[in-house]
Amino acid sequence: MSSPPGPDGAPAPAPAHLAGREKRRPQPATDSALRTSQCIQLKSVDLNRVIKLLEDSNSNNEEDGQLETLKKVVKQYETGLPLKDLAQIFKILNLCAEKIQDQEAFIEPTCEILKLCGLPFLKKKLSDEVNYTPVTLELIAQLGYLMRVPSSQVRIQICKCIISFYHTEPPNKQLAGFHSTSANYKIQMAELGGLAETLVLSLALVENQLAEKLWVLKALQHLSTSGVNCKLMMKAHAASRICSHLNDADPSGQLLFRSSEILWNLLENMSKEEIVNQLSNLECIYALKEVFVNLLMHGFRHYDRQLRNDLLVIATLIAENPGAPMIESGFTKQLILLATFNEVKSHNPLVRGLKLTYSYEDFELKKLLFNMVAVLAKDLCAVQLLNEGKVVLALFHYVKPNEKPGVRDWSAAQYEELQLHAIATLASVAPLLVDDYMTCQGNTRLLMFLEWCVGQDPFFGQGNCFHGAGGRGNKLAQMRYSLRVLRPVVSLCDEAVNLDLCDQGAINQLLDILKHIANKSKEKEDAIVLEIQTDILLILSTLCENDLHRKELFGCGGVDILMPFMKMDPNKLYSGLGHNRLLFSTLDSLWCCVMGCYITEDYFLRKEGIFLLLDLLALKQKNICNLILGILIEFCDNSKTASHINTWRGKKDQTAASLLIHLWKQEDLELGVKHDQHGRIVDAKKPLVGSFQEQQGVIPMSANCPSTAIMEVSENMRAKIYSVLCKLGFENLPGLSAKDFVTLAVIRRYLDFKVGEVWSELCAELKEEMFRPVTPDEEALKVISEASENVGKMVATLQTEMLESQQHQELQEEKKVYSKIQAIHKQREMVNKSWEDFLTRTSNYEALKKAKRLQEKSIEASRSKSRRQNATLHSTKIKGLNTTIASGRLVTVESTPSELTGGPLADTDLALRKLSVRGGALKKIKGVKVLDPLKKDPVSVK
């Protein structure tokens, strides 16, 4: 075995127990050659002998030899530890650690070996990283277990070694034939070896040792950048262990800084719920409260304020957990006090000398405190504390325009952001503290602020913050959040609040705002404008419901505002901007603000509002059909409504009755109701039962629980369709086909079928529970079941008759069509025969004479045989005339126009020059017109 060279280049003397074994080798030629070489090769130390030496030696006399040998090992591997020697090196490290408790001299070599572990490991082959992975995992995990060594130097060096994993610098020299492992190799091995979990557990060993604790936290800070390590740390309850010691004494402030960084890394890489659950205990919350208050009162540096805000964010996350003892720790009361002390004067010693500056960090603190109040409002146990802290009064301090900002005050952009944040918080707090809201004259303040929002005062919103979206250069953001406060307060239906609101003219003011917004947003609609319109309509619905006087205040002007919303382009319903919510709120306003007041109802009908409702119903959007049908049922109480519904026509001239029946068919299809191909009833016992209801069967329930048959009424639209058709009447419905009448027969008997279904369900439930009714009840149930079944059979028979009648009618119509076709063909044959006879008469003179004789004979036969005495007979015949048409004494002959024949001199010599141009002599005689002496009408003869 050779020993590493000494400082002067000569070999160091070998230990006594190795004398005689060592074979000296010649020294290199020059020292400069060794120093300038990039790869060195040393005389190797037998690691197995070193291990045996450390295991067997018990006497103190051999301590010097062991230390000297360890120095040789350190010197040999000063450029890095090869992967193949890691197992032996760490065995040596463990043996040294065991000796430290009795022999402090081993502290230094142990630290030196740990320094070597911080250098990149060396590999000879590319496959060494994979081949030595199991060994490396185990050995790196040993670093965490070495924290049990009772030596501050060793513990600090272990932490430095772990930190070096993330800041590795390759040595200037390497052993010949070796290369450094990849930069992330040690980090991956630390993750797989569970080093982070062990290091968290070691915090218990260094609780009272500040320096060691800081180094452990620094190492954990590096390890917590990995999600895998964060998971391991959470197994060891790292969040609660670290947070509970935030308030430990540390003049340097590093403990608080590193602990908060670790907590933030855990929050970023792990589930927030899991971390918050670990932090939700009194010990952690007490420590967090003490540190936060200390930084708030005594922190003056930029860094202190940032750290204070970071801790407040963590406290907010803890407050979101309902099980966190925030109230029990007193932290909630302090946070409420800090959120309101600027706006509401307090004599509490905590805030007596406290002043917030107008720096960015204090601005962020103010917003975080508002956010904390909104979170605390979700816990009903904190409502009393919010009341005592006068939170509503403090938040209303910002419900006003920033009229005269001072020099030492928030900037315009900062005040706007705080204002919007305060109003948004007020929306969460005001419904919980209605008495405080009324004491602060909340309705008056909000209405005045809304009046300012639509006013013409010069104001240019910055719109830079989260709550200021869409409010740049206008007051839409302020209006939006003011309405967000008003809507939940009104929805409480507190009569005192709503009466006070209406007495101040809120209905007319809100309608004016809707008009103002509608005029401003004609060209472009965005989500903010749609939300404002939706909120106003919902507020009006709540105010006007069940109050006739308020509906009259809504009046015709309100109806005029609703009409354009009902004419909305159906394609916009899927835009994602909120048109669907606006349509729902419009229909809700129609139901609550218009119906029940005859003046507004009649005006709505005159404006053809029913047509608009049916147009929306024709879209067949299931989410709005139910609501529209409910509105139609209520409107049908007005005697004028039925005529409007029957007058409406949709696409392809569809009537309202046809539309309602189509919706019924669609419902039956979705429910899986059994019908044959023509729509007739298949099961007379269960004509309305769907497939899902049938599969579910009968479930025995208590008497106060509605059964499936009853629940089904509210789960689909069939009951409402039946109600509308009942209002319209089942007779003389226009625009229905035979199949529509088949479905209408079922609809007409819907109530009978539903009653029968309930009785059938009752019988099945008795059978399921194995109850036998008394004989009279059993007979009554049997009669009821038979009656219900008979109704079903009767309807099925009626449907069959309707279909047969329709089929017979179709056959009759078909016969009529065929008869018409035959008549047309016969007429054509007669025309053709007449034409042939005409050709025969004109081309054959004998045929003409024969036709003339037949005509005369027919005329003679048609004359009366009886003649009066002394009667004078006048002959109507013209001798020598062989025509078969009725003729008179005057004959008009139509000749070819002179433009074609050339005139009367066409055949003379004078016309010879024109023959080539005008076409020559007479070409065609069109016909002869014979004037009847009685009628004076010309008769054309061809």
Short mmCIF file of N, CA, C and O in Angstrom, two decimals, residues 30 32 48 106 131 134 147 156 193 290 293 352 393 399 416 432 473 492 496 504 550 554 579 624 641 681 873 926:
data_model
loop_
_atom_site.label_atom_id
_atom_site.label_comp_id
_atom_site.label_asym_id
_atom_site.label_seq_id
_atom_site.Cartn_x
_atom_site.Cartn_y
_atom_site.Cartn_z
N THR A 30 9.66 15.40 -11.87
CA THR A 30 9.59 16.79 -11.42
C THR A 30 8.24 17.04 -10.77
O THR A 30 7.23 16.41 -11.11
N SER A 32 6.71 19.95 -11.03
CA SER A 32 5.91 20.78 -11.95
C SER A 32 5.09 19.92 -12.90
O SER A 32 3.98 20.27 -13.29
N ASN A 48 -10.27 -1.70 2.16
CA ASN A 48 -10.68 -2.82 3.02
C ASN A 48 -9.80 -2.91 4.26
O ASN A 48 -10.27 -3.21 5.36
N PHE A 106 -11.84 12.22 15.75
CA PHE A 106 -12.36 11.72 14.49
C PHE A 106 -13.34 12.70 13.85
O PHE A 106 -13.86 12.43 12.76
N ASN A 131 -25.68 1.21 -12.90
CA ASN A 131 -25.28 0.00 -12.19
C ASN A 131 -25.11 0.24 -10.69
O ASN A 131 -25.40 -0.66 -9.89
N PRO A 134 -28.46 1.46 -6.80
CA PRO A 134 -28.91 0.98 -5.48
C PRO A 134 -27.95 1.34 -4.35
O PRO A 134 -28.36 1.75 -3.26
N MET A 147 -27.03 12.58 10.98
CA MET A 147 -27.38 13.75 11.79
C MET A 147 -27.50 13.38 13.27
O MET A 147 -27.53 14.26 14.13
N ILE A 156 -23.27 20.31 10.61
CA ILE A 156 -23.19 21.45 9.67
C ILE A 156 -22.57 21.01 8.36
O ILE A 156 -23.01 21.41 7.27
N GLY A 193 -33.79 8.38 -2.45
CA GLY A 193 -33.32 7.81 -1.18
C GLY A 193 -34.06 8.31 0.05
O GLY A 193 -33.81 7.84 1.16
N GLU A 290 -47.73 35.60 16.42
CA GLU A 290 -46.69 36.35 17.13
C GLU A 290 -45.68 36.95 16.17
O GLU A 290 -45.29 38.11 16.28
N VAL A 293 -47.39 39.87 14.02
CA VAL A 293 -47.57 41.10 14.78
C VAL A 293 -46.22 41.76 15.05
O VAL A 293 -46.09 43.00 14.98
N ARG A 352 -52.55 51.66 18.61
CA ARG A 352 -52.50 53.03 19.10
C ARG A 352 -51.40 53.83 18.40
O ARG A 352 -51.61 54.96 17.97
N LEU A 393 -69.01 49.43 8.53
CA LEU A 393 -68.76 50.87 8.52
C LEU A 393 -67.42 51.19 7.86
O LEU A 393 -67.30 52.15 7.09
N VAL A 399 -67.13 53.50 -0.32
CA VAL A 399 -68.25 53.58 -1.27
C VAL A 399 -68.56 55.05 -1.53
O VAL A 399 -69.62 55.57 -1.18
N GLU A 416 -58.52 53.51 -6.35
CA GLU A 416 -59.53 52.78 -7.11
C GLU A 416 -59.45 51.28 -6.81
O GLU A 416 -60.48 50.61 -6.64
N LEU A 432 -74.50 39.27 5.92
CA LEU A 432 -74.38 38.67 7.25
C LEU A 432 -74.68 39.68 8.35
O LEU A 432 -75.04 39.29 9.47
N GLY A 473 -61.26 53.77 -18.16
CA GLY A 473 -61.86 54.94 -18.79
C GLY A 473 -63.34 55.10 -18.52
O GLY A 473 -63.98 55.95 -19.13
N LEU A 492 -82.16 38.57 0.42
CA LEU A 492 -82.54 38.09 1.76
C LEU A 492 -84.04 38.23 2.00
O LEU A 492 -84.57 37.61 2.93
N ALA A 496 -87.93 45.11 5.67
CA ALA A 496 -87.49 46.45 6.05
C ALA A 496 -86.47 46.99 5.05
O ALA A 496 -86.52 48.16 4.64
N GLN A 504 -86.95 54.83 -1.67
CA GLN A 504 -85.97 55.78 -2.19
C GLN A 504 -85.91 55.78 -3.71
O GLN A 504 -85.00 56.38 -4.30
N ARG A 550 -95.43 47.65 -6.57
CA ARG A 550 -94.09 47.71 -7.18
C ARG A 550 -94.13 47.26 -8.63
O ARG A 550 -93.37 47.76 -9.47
N PHE A 554 -92.90 49.27 -11.91
CA PHE A 554 -92.10 48.70 -13.01
C PHE A 554 -92.72 49.11 -14.34
O PHE A 554 -92.02 49.58 -15.24
N HIS A 579 -74.79 35.75 -21.99
CA HIS A 579 -76.10 36.00 -22.58
C HIS A 579 -77.15 35.02 -22.04
O HIS A 579 -78.33 35.38 -21.92
N ILE A 624 -84.41 26.36 -20.82
CA ILE A 624 -85.31 27.51 -20.74
C ILE A 624 -86.76 27.14 -21.05
O ILE A 624 -87.67 27.90 -20.73
N THR A 641 -104.85 35.92 -23.80
CA THR A 641 -103.61 35.22 -24.14
C THR A 641 -103.85 34.10 -25.14
O THR A 641 -103.05 33.88 -26.05
N ILE A 681 -100.42 3.94 -27.62
CA ILE A 681 -100.07 3.37 -26.32
C ILE A 681 -99.80 1.88 -26.47
O ILE A 681 -100.57 1.15 -27.12
N LEU A 873 -142.88 30.55 -89.42
CA LEU A 873 -141.55 29.94 -89.29
C LEU A 873 -140.59 30.67 -90.22
O LEU A 873 -140.91 30.89 -91.40
N LYS A 926 -105.24 33.78 -92.29
CA LYS A 926 -105.37 33.35 -90.90
C LYS A 926 -106.75 32.82 -90.60
O LYS A 926 -106.91 31.81 -89.93
#
